[in-house]
Amino acid sequence: MDPLIITVAPVGAEVTRAQNPNVPITPEEIAEECYRAWNEGASLAHIHARDRDGNPTQDPEAYREIIERVRAKTDMIIQVSTGGAVGMTIEERVRPVFLKPEMATLTCGTVNFGDGIFTNSQRDMEYIAGVIKEQGVKPEMEIFDAGMIENAKKLALKKLISLPGHFDFVMGVPGGISGDPRNLMHLISLLPEGCTWTVAGIGRHELSLGAIAVILGGHVRVGFEDNIYYTRGVLAKSNAELVARVARLAKELGRPVANPSEARKILRLS
Ligand code: KMH
Ligand code: ZN
């Protein structure tokens, strides 16, 4: 079994300081959370940026500052979000890909997202996949529901992505596939031969699905984008705290944790 890749998602587009005062907002804070998470075993950073008012932004300059700061202190794989926030245009969402990070996300379909709709029409997906490909960036296919894997296969038939590739199962978003472990088994069963996968369980599903992924040979994403609690009713102090727990769990279960250079090999980035 490959070593475990731990992805940290230190801040998404939705989470607020009112929900957890430890959520990083400025580029400096986001980079510092990545650095602390790297010290605990995270090898991949899934990045979203915020503007000066704390609102989600896809401004490349905000991403550039975060990326430069993370690179100055770590050798983590940087993955930018092309999901951005619900309601952003596709052109806005794709902007950070032009910075040519090693990876970028590619959501493979539309999904209800709480009270909103996270829109990814066939045309949208093809546009984002095309930009990712043209910039020489590796996509991580974001899967919020089972049908999205079929959409990814269609993108591969159109040569917009290549398979086998790397998938992230985001499970437990209200409106998407639930965090039931049977759903995880089903998603895995739909993947083309040779693909790698990560699970990002939302809220209380983060730990339980992460533990299953450690055992099954998948990879794990944790962080405030997906979950702000350490245990029921207890807010996490940092992203690093959540990463450290997964690393400990992996150690107990006999699965080594990948460093960034091992992670690059597993993800076929090097
Ligand atoms: N903020 C969500 C609407 C991604 O990063 O690619 C979408 C998201 C997915 O977070
Ligand atoms: Zn994200």
PDB file of C-alpha atoms and ligand atoms in Angstrom:
ATOM      1  CA  MET A   1       0.000   0.000   0.000  1.00  0.00           C
ATOM      2  CA  ASP A   2       1.296   3.490  -0.854  1.00  0.00           C
ATOM      3  CA  PRO A   3       2.173   5.885   1.958  1.00  0.00           C
ATOM      4  CA  LEU A   4      -0.717   8.099   3.022  1.00  0.00           C
ATOM      5  CA  ILE A   5      -1.052  11.532   1.441  1.00  0.00           C
ATOM      6  CA  ILE A   6      -2.599  13.981   3.884  1.00  0.00           C
ATOM      7  CA  THR A   7      -4.101  17.047   2.235  1.00  0.00           C
ATOM      8  CA  VAL A   8      -4.776  20.115   4.328  1.00  0.00           C
ATOM      9  CA  ALA A   9      -7.625  22.421   3.300  1.00  0.00           C
ATOM     10  CA  PRO A  10      -6.945  25.270   5.753  1.00  0.00           C
ATOM     11  CA  VAL A  11      -9.785  27.557   4.664  1.00  0.00           C
ATOM     12  CA  GLY A  12     -12.513  27.154   2.074  1.00  0.00           C
ATOM     13  CA  ALA A  13     -14.885  29.721   0.663  1.00  0.00           C
ATOM     14  CA  GLU A  14     -17.669  29.227   3.178  1.00  0.00           C
ATOM     15  CA  VAL A  15     -16.172  28.860   6.666  1.00  0.00           C
ATOM     16  CA  THR A  16     -16.031  31.996   8.883  1.00  0.00           C
ATOM     17  CA  ARG A  17     -14.182  33.237  11.945  1.00  0.00           C
ATOM     18  CA  ALA A  18     -17.536  33.503  13.669  1.00  0.00           C
ATOM     19  CA  GLN A  19     -17.767  29.709  13.388  1.00  0.00           C
ATOM     20  CA  ASN A  20     -14.202  29.111  14.552  1.00  0.00           C
ATOM     21  CA  PRO A  21     -11.896  32.004  15.539  1.00  0.00           C
ATOM     22  CA  ASN A  22      -8.868  29.949  14.469  1.00  0.00           C
ATOM     23  CA  VAL A  23      -9.799  30.032  10.769  1.00  0.00           C
ATOM     24  CA  PRO A  24      -6.922  31.656   8.792  1.00  0.00           C
ATOM     25  CA  ILE A  25      -7.902  34.548   6.516  1.00  0.00           C
ATOM     26  CA  THR A  26      -4.875  36.569   5.364  1.00  0.00           C
ATOM     27  CA  PRO A  27      -2.264  35.059   3.025  1.00  0.00           C
ATOM     28  CA  GLU A  28       0.195  35.108   5.922  1.00  0.00           C
ATOM     29  CA  GLU A  29      -2.198  33.232   8.213  1.00  0.00           C
ATOM     30  CA  ILE A  30      -3.154  30.707   5.525  1.00  0.00           C
ATOM     31  CA  ALA A  31       0.510  30.027   4.714  1.00  0.00           C
ATOM     32  CA  GLU A  32       1.342  29.681   8.399  1.00  0.00           C
ATOM     33  CA  GLU A  33      -1.444  27.093   8.819  1.00  0.00           C
ATOM     34  CA  CYS A  34      -0.038  25.178   5.833  1.00  0.00           C
ATOM     35  CA  TYR A  35       3.431  25.292   7.361  1.00  0.00           C
ATOM     36  CA  ARG A  36       2.186  23.975  10.698  1.00  0.00           C
ATOM     37  CA  ALA A  37       0.173  21.279   8.926  1.00  0.00           C
ATOM     38  CA  TRP A  38       3.242  20.280   6.889  1.00  0.00           C
ATOM     39  CA  ASN A  39       5.189  19.894  10.136  1.00  0.00           C
ATOM     40  CA  GLU A  40       2.541  17.374  11.225  1.00  0.00           C
ATOM     41  CA  GLY A  41       2.556  15.365   7.980  1.00  0.00           C
ATOM     42  CA  ALA A  42       0.481  17.192   5.382  1.00  0.00           C
ATOM     43  CA  SER A  43       2.115  16.981   1.945  1.00  0.00           C
ATOM     44  CA  LEU A  44      -0.537  18.701  -0.169  1.00  0.00           C
ATOM     45  CA  ALA A  45      -2.175  22.099   0.399  1.00  0.00           C
ATOM     46  CA  HIS A  46      -5.619  22.742  -1.115  1.00  0.00           C
ATOM     47  CA  ILE A  47      -5.763  26.521  -1.368  1.00  0.00           C
ATOM     48  CA  HIS A  48      -8.602  29.042  -1.369  1.00  0.00           C
ATOM     49  CA  ALA A  49      -7.888  32.761  -0.935  1.00  0.00           C
ATOM     50  CA  ARG A  50      -9.715  35.589   0.822  1.00  0.00           C
ATOM     51  CA  ASP A  51      -9.641  39.312   0.079  1.00  0.00           C
ATOM     52  CA  ARG A  52      -8.844  42.062   2.593  1.00  0.00           C
ATOM     53  CA  ASP A  53     -12.425  42.019   3.832  1.00  0.00           C
ATOM     54  CA  GLY A  54     -12.252  38.284   4.421  1.00  0.00           C
ATOM     55  CA  ASN A  55     -14.464  37.388   1.451  1.00  0.00           C
ATOM     56  CA  PRO A  56     -13.572  34.532  -0.921  1.00  0.00           C
ATOM     57  CA  THR A  57     -11.612  35.680  -3.957  1.00  0.00           C
ATOM     58  CA  GLN A  58     -10.016  34.034  -6.967  1.00  0.00           C
ATOM     59  CA  ASP A  59      -7.689  36.994  -7.481  1.00  0.00           C
ATOM     60  CA  PRO A  60      -4.392  35.484  -8.653  1.00  0.00           C
ATOM     61  CA  GLU A  61      -2.437  38.047  -6.629  1.00  0.00           C
ATOM     62  CA  ALA A  62      -3.985  36.752  -3.402  1.00  0.00           C
ATOM     63  CA  TYR A  63      -3.166  33.188  -4.464  1.00  0.00           C
ATOM     64  CA  ARG A  64       0.335  34.192  -5.516  1.00  0.00           C
ATOM     65  CA  GLU A  65       1.108  35.590  -2.094  1.00  0.00           C
ATOM     66  CA  ILE A  66      -0.130  32.449  -0.342  1.00  0.00           C
ATOM     67  CA  ILE A  67       1.785  30.178  -2.721  1.00  0.00           C
ATOM     68  CA  GLU A  68       5.025  32.130  -2.374  1.00  0.00           C
ATOM     69  CA  ARG A  69       4.766  32.051   1.398  1.00  0.00           C
ATOM     70  CA  VAL A  70       4.029  28.311   1.493  1.00  0.00           C
ATOM     71  CA  ARG A  71       6.874  27.593  -0.917  1.00  0.00           C
ATOM     72  CA  ALA A  72       9.285  29.690   1.146  1.00  0.00           C
ATOM     73  CA  LYS A  73       8.801  27.435   4.160  1.00  0.00           C
ATOM     74  CA  THR A  74       7.735  24.017   2.827  1.00  0.00           C
ATOM     75  CA  ASP A  75       8.021  21.656  -0.145  1.00  0.00           C
ATOM     76  CA  MET A  76       4.280  20.967  -0.166  1.00  0.00           C
ATOM     77  CA  ILE A  77       2.347  20.264  -3.356  1.00  0.00           C
ATOM     78  CA  ILE A  78       0.156  23.285  -4.033  1.00  0.00           C
ATOM     79  CA  GLN A  79      -3.316  22.727  -5.386  1.00  0.00           C
ATOM     80  CA  VAL A  80      -5.480  25.760  -6.199  1.00  0.00           C
ATOM     81  CA  SER A  81      -9.252  25.698  -6.093  1.00  0.00           C
ATOM     82  CA  THR A  82     -11.208  26.256  -9.288  1.00  0.00           C
ATOM     83  CA  GLY A  83     -14.404  25.765  -7.299  1.00  0.00           C
ATOM     84  CA  GLY A  84     -14.075  29.135  -5.620  1.00  0.00           C
ATOM     85  CA  ALA A  85     -17.392  30.056  -4.063  1.00  0.00           C
ATOM     86  CA  VAL A  86     -20.961  29.341  -5.146  1.00  0.00           C
ATOM     87  CA  GLY A  87     -22.095  32.080  -7.538  1.00  0.00           C
ATOM     88  CA  MET A  88     -18.697  32.994  -9.019  1.00  0.00           C
ATOM     89  CA  THR A  89     -18.387  32.913 -12.809  1.00  0.00           C
ATOM     90  CA  ILE A  90     -16.335  30.167 -14.442  1.00  0.00           C
ATOM     91  CA  GLU A  91     -13.861  32.727 -15.774  1.00  0.00           C
ATOM     92  CA  GLU A  92     -13.369  34.031 -12.245  1.00  0.00           C
ATOM     93  CA  ARG A  93     -12.976  30.562 -10.783  1.00  0.00           C
ATOM     94  CA  VAL A  94     -10.269  29.453 -13.170  1.00  0.00           C
ATOM     95  CA  ARG A  95      -7.958  32.473 -12.696  1.00  0.00           C
ATOM     96  CA  PRO A  96      -5.467  30.930 -10.222  1.00  0.00           C
ATOM     97  CA  VAL A  97      -4.691  28.112 -12.677  1.00  0.00           C
ATOM     98  CA  PHE A  98      -2.729  30.622 -14.785  1.00  0.00           C
ATOM     99  CA  LEU A  99      -0.166  30.749 -11.963  1.00  0.00           C
ATOM    100  CA  LYS A 100       0.717  27.191 -13.042  1.00  0.00           C
ATOM    101  CA  PRO A 101       0.598  25.509  -9.635  1.00  0.00           C
ATOM    102  CA  GLU A 102       1.282  21.779  -9.605  1.00  0.00           C
ATOM    103  CA  MET A 103      -2.402  20.922  -9.192  1.00  0.00           C
ATOM    104  CA  ALA A 104      -5.886  22.420  -9.501  1.00  0.00           C
ATOM    105  CA  THR A 105      -9.317  21.085  -8.667  1.00  0.00           C
ATOM    106  CA  LEU A 106     -11.868  20.171 -11.315  1.00  0.00           C
ATOM    107  CA  THR A 107     -15.408  19.624 -10.081  1.00  0.00           C
ATOM    108  CA  CYS A 108     -17.131  17.100 -12.316  1.00  0.00           C
ATOM    109  CA  GLY A 109     -20.766  18.192 -12.184  1.00  0.00           C
ATOM    110  CA  THR A 110     -23.422  20.391 -10.631  1.00  0.00           C
ATOM    111  CA  VAL A 111     -24.577  19.793  -7.067  1.00  0.00           C
ATOM    112  CA  ASN A 112     -26.890  21.435  -4.578  1.00  0.00           C
ATOM    113  CA  PHE A 113     -24.635  23.058  -1.985  1.00  0.00           C
ATOM    114  CA  GLY A 114     -26.628  23.830   1.132  1.00  0.00           C
ATOM    115  CA  ASP A 115     -29.043  26.529   0.013  1.00  0.00           C
ATOM    116  CA  GLY A 116     -27.018  27.296  -3.097  1.00  0.00           C
ATOM    117  CA  ILE A 117     -26.251  25.518  -6.348  1.00  0.00           C
ATOM    118  CA  PHE A 118     -22.630  24.798  -7.244  1.00  0.00           C
ATOM    119  CA  THR A 119     -22.904  24.994 -11.024  1.00  0.00           C
ATOM    120  CA  ASN A 120     -20.615  22.975 -13.272  1.00  0.00           C
ATOM    121  CA  SER A 121     -22.337  22.406 -16.599  1.00  0.00           C
ATOM    122  CA  GLN A 122     -20.771  20.222 -19.276  1.00  0.00           C
ATOM    123  CA  ARG A 123     -19.501  23.395 -20.956  1.00  0.00           C
ATOM    124  CA  ASP A 124     -18.103  24.739 -17.675  1.00  0.00           C
ATOM    125  CA  MET A 125     -16.266  21.492 -16.943  1.00  0.00           C
ATOM    126  CA  GLU A 126     -14.801  21.346 -20.422  1.00  0.00           C
ATOM    127  CA  TYR A 127     -13.633  24.949 -20.165  1.00  0.00           C
ATOM    128  CA  ILE A 128     -11.946  24.462 -16.781  1.00  0.00           C
ATOM    129  CA  ALA A 129     -10.438  21.114 -17.797  1.00  0.00           C
ATOM    130  CA  GLY A 130      -9.129  22.747 -21.001  1.00  0.00           C
ATOM    131  CA  VAL A 131      -7.411  25.559 -19.102  1.00  0.00           C
ATOM    132  CA  ILE A 132      -5.919  23.126 -16.578  1.00  0.00           C
ATOM    133  CA  LYS A 133      -4.576  20.962 -19.393  1.00  0.00           C
ATOM    134  CA  GLU A 134      -3.238  23.889 -21.431  1.00  0.00           C
ATOM    135  CA  GLN A 135      -1.381  25.263 -18.380  1.00  0.00           C
ATOM    136  CA  GLY A 136       0.258  21.875 -17.750  1.00  0.00           C
ATOM    137  CA  VAL A 137      -1.395  21.514 -14.327  1.00  0.00           C
ATOM    138  CA  LYS A 138      -2.587  18.212 -12.878  1.00  0.00           C
ATOM    139  CA  PRO A 139      -6.302  18.099 -12.099  1.00  0.00           C
ATOM    140  CA  GLU A 140      -7.812  16.572  -8.992  1.00  0.00           C
ATOM    141  CA  MET A 141     -11.360  15.550  -9.897  1.00  0.00           C
ATOM    142  CA  GLU A 142     -13.751  16.716  -7.170  1.00  0.00           C
ATOM    143  CA  ILE A 143     -16.602  14.256  -6.764  1.00  0.00           C
ATOM    144  CA  PHE A 144     -19.624  15.436  -4.796  1.00  0.00           C
ATOM    145  CA  ASP A 145     -21.942  12.704  -6.070  1.00  0.00           C
ATOM    146  CA  ALA A 146     -21.648   9.381  -7.871  1.00  0.00           C
ATOM    147  CA  GLY A 147     -22.674  10.580 -11.345  1.00  0.00           C
ATOM    148  CA  MET A 148     -19.701  12.932 -11.373  1.00  0.00           C
ATOM    149  CA  ILE A 149     -17.355   9.988 -11.921  1.00  0.00           C
ATOM    150  CA  GLU A 150     -19.191   9.255 -15.176  1.00  0.00           C
ATOM    151  CA  ASN A 151     -18.755  12.904 -16.166  1.00  0.00           C
ATOM    152  CA  ALA A 152     -15.013  12.605 -15.520  1.00  0.00           C
ATOM    153  CA  LYS A 153     -14.881   9.553 -17.796  1.00  0.00           C
ATOM    154  CA  LYS A 154     -16.584  11.620 -20.514  1.00  0.00           C
ATOM    155  CA  LEU A 155     -13.956  14.352 -20.123  1.00  0.00           C
ATOM    156  CA  ALA A 156     -11.302  11.680 -20.559  1.00  0.00           C
ATOM    157  CA  LEU A 157     -12.967  10.436 -23.781  1.00  0.00           C
ATOM    158  CA  LYS A 158     -12.734  14.018 -25.052  1.00  0.00           C
ATOM    159  CA  LYS A 159      -9.042  14.020 -24.055  1.00  0.00           C
ATOM    160  CA  LEU A 160      -9.559  16.937 -21.660  1.00  0.00           C
ATOM    161  CA  ILE A 161      -8.218  14.933 -18.731  1.00  0.00           C
ATOM    162  CA  SER A 162      -6.159  11.777 -18.723  1.00  0.00           C
ATOM    163  CA  LEU A 163      -7.005   8.671 -16.771  1.00  0.00           C
ATOM    164  CA  PRO A 164      -5.946   7.044 -14.512  1.00  0.00           C
ATOM    165  CA  GLY A 165      -6.000  10.247 -12.479  1.00  0.00           C
ATOM    166  CA  HIS A 166      -6.515  11.502  -8.955  1.00  0.00           C
ATOM    167  CA  PHE A 167      -9.983  11.924  -7.442  1.00  0.00           C
ATOM    168  CA  ASP A 168     -11.245  13.595  -4.272  1.00  0.00           C
ATOM    169  CA  PHE A 169     -14.520  12.300  -2.838  1.00  0.00           C
ATOM    170  CA  VAL A 170     -16.182  15.175  -0.986  1.00  0.00           C
ATOM    171  CA  MET A 171     -18.778  13.457   1.157  1.00  0.00           C
ATOM    172  CA  GLY A 172     -21.415  14.998   3.387  1.00  0.00           C
ATOM    173  CA  VAL A 173     -22.135  18.350   1.709  1.00  0.00           C
ATOM    174  CA  PRO A 174     -25.869  18.974   2.186  1.00  0.00           C
ATOM    175  CA  GLY A 175     -27.168  18.267  -1.324  1.00  0.00           C
ATOM    176  CA  GLY A 176     -24.345  15.893  -2.296  1.00  0.00           C
ATOM    177  CA  ILE A 177     -23.530  12.279  -1.516  1.00  0.00           C
ATOM    178  CA  SER A 178     -23.749  11.543   2.214  1.00  0.00           C
ATOM    179  CA  GLY A 179     -20.891  10.441   4.467  1.00  0.00           C
ATOM    180  CA  ASP A 180     -22.216   6.886   4.773  1.00  0.00           C
ATOM    181  CA  PRO A 181     -19.227   4.503   4.437  1.00  0.00           C
ATOM    182  CA  ARG A 182     -21.244   2.394   1.961  1.00  0.00           C
ATOM    183  CA  ASN A 183     -21.192   5.388  -0.368  1.00  0.00           C
ATOM    184  CA  LEU A 184     -17.410   5.522  -0.142  1.00  0.00           C
ATOM    185  CA  MET A 185     -17.184   1.861  -1.165  1.00  0.00           C
ATOM    186  CA  HIS A 186     -19.508   2.565  -4.089  1.00  0.00           C
ATOM    187  CA  LEU A 187     -17.477   5.556  -5.299  1.00  0.00           C
ATOM    188  CA  ILE A 188     -14.263   3.536  -5.138  1.00  0.00           C
ATOM    189  CA  SER A 189     -15.897   0.760  -7.158  1.00  0.00           C
ATOM    190  CA  LEU A 190     -16.710   3.225  -9.970  1.00  0.00           C
ATOM    191  CA  LEU A 191     -13.147   4.476 -10.432  1.00  0.00           C
ATOM    192  CA  PRO A 192     -11.225   3.427 -13.525  1.00  0.00           C
ATOM    193  CA  GLU A 193      -8.321   1.050 -12.898  1.00  0.00           C
ATOM    194  CA  GLY A 194      -5.190   2.672 -11.499  1.00  0.00           C
ATOM    195  CA  CYS A 195      -6.787   5.885 -10.189  1.00  0.00           C
ATOM    196  CA  THR A 196      -5.825   7.274  -6.785  1.00  0.00           C
ATOM    197  CA  TRP A 197      -8.341   8.826  -4.410  1.00  0.00           C
ATOM    198  CA  THR A 198      -8.657  11.038  -1.365  1.00  0.00           C
ATOM    199  CA  VAL A 199     -11.673  11.400   0.873  1.00  0.00           C
ATOM    200  CA  ALA A 200     -12.771  14.763   2.296  1.00  0.00           C
ATOM    201  CA  GLY A 201     -15.500  14.024   4.805  1.00  0.00           C
ATOM    202  CA  ILE A 202     -17.547  17.043   5.803  1.00  0.00           C
ATOM    203  CA  GLY A 203     -18.069  17.793   9.503  1.00  0.00           C
ATOM    204  CA  ARG A 204     -18.225  14.704  11.687  1.00  0.00           C
ATOM    205  CA  HIS A 205     -17.562  12.489   8.660  1.00  0.00           C
ATOM    206  CA  GLU A 206     -14.020  13.836   8.342  1.00  0.00           C
ATOM    207  CA  LEU A 207     -12.539  11.518  10.934  1.00  0.00           C
ATOM    208  CA  SER A 208     -14.602   8.382  10.304  1.00  0.00           C
ATOM    209  CA  LEU A 209     -14.150   8.403   6.529  1.00  0.00           C
ATOM    210  CA  GLY A 210     -10.504   9.364   6.941  1.00  0.00           C
ATOM    211  CA  ALA A 211      -9.929   6.325   9.145  1.00  0.00           C
ATOM    212  CA  ILE A 212     -11.531   4.078   6.521  1.00  0.00           C
ATOM    213  CA  ALA A 213      -9.364   5.614   3.792  1.00  0.00           C
ATOM    214  CA  VAL A 214      -6.223   4.927   5.839  1.00  0.00           C
ATOM    215  CA  ILE A 215      -7.202   1.265   6.040  1.00  0.00           C
ATOM    216  CA  LEU A 216      -8.297   0.933   2.409  1.00  0.00           C
ATOM    217  CA  GLY A 217      -5.231   2.544   0.858  1.00  0.00           C
ATOM    218  CA  GLY A 218      -6.875   5.828  -0.086  1.00  0.00           C
ATOM    219  CA  HIS A 219      -5.712   9.259   1.022  1.00  0.00           C
ATOM    220  CA  VAL A 220      -7.200  11.793   3.438  1.00  0.00           C
ATOM    221  CA  ARG A 221      -8.084  15.494   3.394  1.00  0.00           C
ATOM    222  CA  VAL A 222      -8.709  17.408   6.587  1.00  0.00           C
ATOM    223  CA  GLY A 223      -8.982  21.073   7.523  1.00  0.00           C
ATOM    224  CA  PHE A 224     -11.283  23.949   8.324  1.00  0.00           C
ATOM    225  CA  GLU A 225     -12.710  24.021   4.793  1.00  0.00           C
ATOM    226  CA  ASP A 226     -14.465  20.762   5.608  1.00  0.00           C
ATOM    227  CA  ASN A 227     -14.689  20.640   9.387  1.00  0.00           C
ATOM    228  CA  ILE A 228     -14.124  23.074  12.249  1.00  0.00           C
ATOM    229  CA  TYR A 229     -14.407  20.637  15.162  1.00  0.00           C
ATOM    230  CA  TYR A 230     -11.890  18.395  16.854  1.00  0.00           C
ATOM    231  CA  THR A 231     -14.579  16.372  18.589  1.00  0.00           C
ATOM    232  CA  ARG A 232     -18.297  16.922  19.057  1.00  0.00           C
ATOM    233  CA  GLY A 233     -18.801  20.456  20.376  1.00  0.00           C
ATOM    234  CA  VAL A 234     -15.064  21.158  20.682  1.00  0.00           C
ATOM    235  CA  LEU A 235     -13.606  23.522  18.082  1.00  0.00           C
ATOM    236  CA  ALA A 236     -10.279  22.548  16.525  1.00  0.00           C
ATOM    237  CA  LYS A 237      -7.418  24.826  17.564  1.00  0.00           C
ATOM    238  CA  SER A 238      -5.682  24.597  14.215  1.00  0.00           C
ATOM    239  CA  ASN A 239      -5.559  22.713  10.953  1.00  0.00           C
ATOM    240  CA  ALA A 240      -2.344  21.147  12.204  1.00  0.00           C
ATOM    241  CA  GLU A 241      -4.231  19.560  15.070  1.00  0.00           C
ATOM    242  CA  LEU A 242      -6.525  17.797  12.596  1.00  0.00           C
ATOM    243  CA  VAL A 243      -3.581  16.705  10.430  1.00  0.00           C
ATOM    244  CA  ALA A 244      -1.648  15.409  13.441  1.00  0.00           C
ATOM    245  CA  ARG A 245      -4.554  13.206  14.466  1.00  0.00           C
ATOM    246  CA  VAL A 246      -4.733  11.539  11.028  1.00  0.00           C
ATOM    247  CA  ALA A 247      -0.960  11.035  11.054  1.00  0.00           C
ATOM    248  CA  ARG A 248      -1.206   9.392  14.491  1.00  0.00           C
ATOM    249  CA  LEU A 249      -4.032   7.184  13.328  1.00  0.00           C
ATOM    250  CA  ALA A 250      -2.032   6.099  10.281  1.00  0.00           C
ATOM    251  CA  LYS A 251       0.962   5.302  12.480  1.00  0.00           C
ATOM    252  CA  GLU A 252      -1.172   3.190  14.789  1.00  0.00           C
ATOM    253  CA  LEU A 253      -2.583   1.350  11.782  1.00  0.00           C
ATOM    254  CA  GLY A 254       0.862   0.717  10.300  1.00  0.00           C
ATOM    255  CA  ARG A 255       0.518   3.035   7.297  1.00  0.00           C
ATOM    256  CA  PRO A 256       3.436   5.397   6.697  1.00  0.00           C
ATOM    257  CA  VAL A 257       2.658   9.045   5.968  1.00  0.00           C
ATOM    258  CA  ALA A 258       3.955  10.357   2.632  1.00  0.00           C
ATOM    259  CA  ASN A 259       6.338  13.292   2.518  1.00  0.00           C
ATOM    260  CA  PRO A 260       5.812  15.681  -0.418  1.00  0.00           C
ATOM    261  CA  SER A 261       8.325  13.938  -2.653  1.00  0.00           C
ATOM    262  CA  GLU A 262       6.661  10.563  -2.038  1.00  0.00           C
ATOM    263  CA  ALA A 263       3.287  12.199  -2.622  1.00  0.00           C
ATOM    264  CA  ARG A 264       4.514  13.558  -5.970  1.00  0.00           C
ATOM    265  CA  LYS A 265       5.452  10.043  -7.061  1.00  0.00           C
ATOM    266  CA  ILE A 266       2.092   8.598  -5.975  1.00  0.00           C
ATOM    267  CA  LEU A 267       0.238  11.350  -7.833  1.00  0.00           C
ATOM    268  CA  ARG A 268       2.519  10.951 -10.871  1.00  0.00           C
ATOM    269  CA  LEU A 269       3.713  14.524 -10.610  1.00  0.00           C
ATOM    270  CA  SER A 270       7.335  13.414 -10.775  1.00  0.00           C
TER     271      SER A 270
HETATM  272  N1  KMH B   1     -16.495  26.186  -2.307  1.00  0.00           N
HETATM  273  C1  KMH B   1     -17.202  25.157  -2.999  1.00  0.00           C
HETATM  274  C2  KMH B   1     -18.440  25.723  -3.637  1.00  0.00           C
HETATM  275  C3  KMH B   1     -13.027  23.271  -4.900  1.00  0.00           C
HETATM  276  O1  KMH B   1     -12.294  23.843  -4.111  1.00  0.00           O
HETATM  277  O2  KMH B   1     -12.663  22.934  -6.012  1.00  0.00           O
HETATM  278  C4  KMH B   1     -16.400  24.468  -4.014  1.00  0.00           C
HETATM  279  C5  KMH B   1     -15.086  23.950  -3.609  1.00  0.00           C
HETATM  280  C6  KMH B   1     -14.464  22.978  -4.543  1.00  0.00           C
HETATM  281  O3  KMH B   1     -14.522  24.279  -2.591  1.00  0.00           O
HETATM  282 ZN    ZN B   2     -12.099  23.773  -1.954  1.00  0.00          ZN
END
